[in-house]
Amino acid sequence: DVPWNDRGINVIAIGGDKLSRGLTLDGLSVSYYLRASRMYDTLMQMGRWFGYREGYNDLCRIYTTPELVEWYRHIAIANQELRNELEYMAAINSTPENYGLKVRSHPGRLAVTSAGKSRNAEKLSISFSGEFPKTIVFDPRHLAGNRTALQMLTEQIGRDCTREIDPGKPRYHWENVQPVPILNFLRSYVTQDVAKRVVDPARIADFIERQNKNDELIDWHVIIVSNILQDAEHMYQLGKYTIGCVRRTPLEVLPDKISIGTLTNPADELLDLSKEEIERALEFDRSRGKQRSDKLPTSLGIRAVRPKTRGLILIYLPTCNDIANPRNNYGLTGQEVVGFAISFPFSDTAVPIDYWAGPVYMEVY
């Protein structure tokens, strides 16, 4: 004689659009799911009726096809990548208006959404080939270890700078460096947890090592960018090298995070190029209708002409000494920040991943 609401009720729900496009059934534990869609957003809507009950998630069962399992696995990866991008965007205090977002594409039958909703998106292929990853979010807890990694880099190079240092624009520049010191630096460097999802030094090191097997990225230029010493807000002594820390205004300074808007100067990426390579980069830009007003080649043009055998790593020590607002101060004595940027040439042997990107991303790219 127990009332039904105490005893419970067994229900079999059968349906099409009503069940698959947004309906959730509390307590649903077994689903037979066969209806397929070729669009990410529709499949994610359909996923709502797989069932949930707090404390009983391990009892839920889904019976479906191997193809749908593969599709949902791919969407889960794409979704997590997008979440990482959004967290990174938040970490640098940016917005979708000025930060380019992208969604991983499917190599087969799936589309991100309908053609009407994605009319402003463009497809592009991305790997570290032709990329310019850079660190702009730092973890104060890892600053000392990253300075040690930089010291090890200069020690493992094992020789003086290749190019003569200009006191008016000091750059500590080594040419013809073997990959091993670069790999060791990247594997020793620790970035902030959220930033790691976008710029992961260990993944970059793995990419370089794979390309080395194809006789690519075997010749490196290492440049420590220094401010003019008499103008520097702070100086750091790295062995026998006196580095004028570059001023970078912070977006946020917290106990577990320092974020800045930008690390590099546009002209720094062409420091390893010869005059002939610079002219070829300018010609590449002209062919794309992308000539810059300052008559410098674009970042894409620079990476397009850089030889496949050669990579460029730029090292910066950003800082801010704001007397009026000390809360903005970072990178001073004992807390020096090490950041890096790597300019990769384009490669035919790198395995790319296809993405759909919005107009903001394409404009920057």
mmCIF file of N, CA and C in Angstrom, residues 89 101-102 153 174 176 192 224 242 251 264 277 289 325 364:
data_model
loop_
_atom_site.group_PDB
_atom_site.id
_atom_site.type_symbol
_atom_site.label_atom_id
_atom_site.label_comp_id
_atom_site.label_asym_id
_atom_site.label_seq_id
_atom_site.Cartn_x
_atom_site.Cartn_y
_atom_site.Cartn_z
ATOM 1 N N MET A 89 41.676 33.378 -22.201
ATOM 2 C CA MET A 89 41.204 34.717 -22.542
ATOM 3 C C MET A 89 40.860 35.485 -21.267
ATOM 4 N N LEU A 101 39.022 33.301 -31.194
ATOM 5 C CA LEU A 101 38.691 31.952 -30.741
ATOM 6 C C LEU A 101 38.566 31.018 -31.932
ATOM 7 N N LYS A 102 38.811 29.746 -31.692
ATOM 8 C CA LYS A 102 38.720 28.759 -32.759
ATOM 9 C C LYS A 102 38.181 27.458 -32.189
ATOM 10 N N LEU A 153 70.410 27.432 -19.985
ATOM 11 C CA LEU A 153 70.429 27.608 -21.438
ATOM 12 C C LEU A 153 71.718 28.284 -21.884
ATOM 13 N N TRP A 174 72.955 34.577 -30.015
ATOM 14 C CA TRP A 174 73.767 33.415 -30.359
ATOM 15 C C TRP A 174 73.222 32.795 -31.647
ATOM 16 N N ASN A 176 73.577 29.546 -34.658
ATOM 17 C CA ASN A 176 74.003 28.155 -34.863
ATOM 18 C C ASN A 176 74.045 27.363 -33.558
ATOM 19 N N GLN A 192 52.299 29.059 -16.113
ATOM 20 C CA GLN A 192 51.112 29.090 -15.258
ATOM 21 C C GLN A 192 50.104 28.044 -15.735
ATOM 22 N N ILE A 224 68.458 37.042 -26.251
ATOM 23 C CA ILE A 224 67.929 37.645 -25.028
ATOM 24 C C ILE A 224 67.753 39.132 -25.307
ATOM 25 N N THR A 242 74.628 41.633 -18.463
ATOM 26 C CA THR A 242 73.734 42.545 -17.760
ATOM 27 C C THR A 242 72.527 42.809 -18.652
ATOM 28 N N LEU A 251 48.415 43.382 -16.739
ATOM 29 C CA LEU A 251 46.958 43.401 -16.676
ATOM 30 C C LEU A 251 46.484 43.016 -15.282
ATOM 31 N N THR A 264 56.337 40.515 -26.884
ATOM 32 C CA THR A 264 57.304 40.797 -27.936
ATOM 33 C C THR A 264 57.079 42.157 -28.577
ATOM 34 N N GLU A 277 66.436 37.786 -46.869
ATOM 35 C CA GLU A 277 65.238 37.154 -46.318
ATOM 36 C C GLU A 277 64.180 38.199 -45.951
ATOM 37 N N GLY A 289 48.729 41.343 -50.220
ATOM 38 C CA GLY A 289 48.089 42.630 -49.955
ATOM 39 C C GLY A 289 48.118 43.003 -48.493
ATOM 40 N N ASN A 325 51.591 53.385 -8.278
ATOM 41 C CA ASN A 325 50.681 52.287 -7.930
ATOM 42 C C ASN A 325 51.502 51.017 -7.718
ATOM 43 N N VAL A 364 44.119 38.471 -36.884
ATOM 44 C CA VAL A 364 45.398 38.409 -36.211
ATOM 45 C C VAL A 364 46.333 37.459 -36.923
#
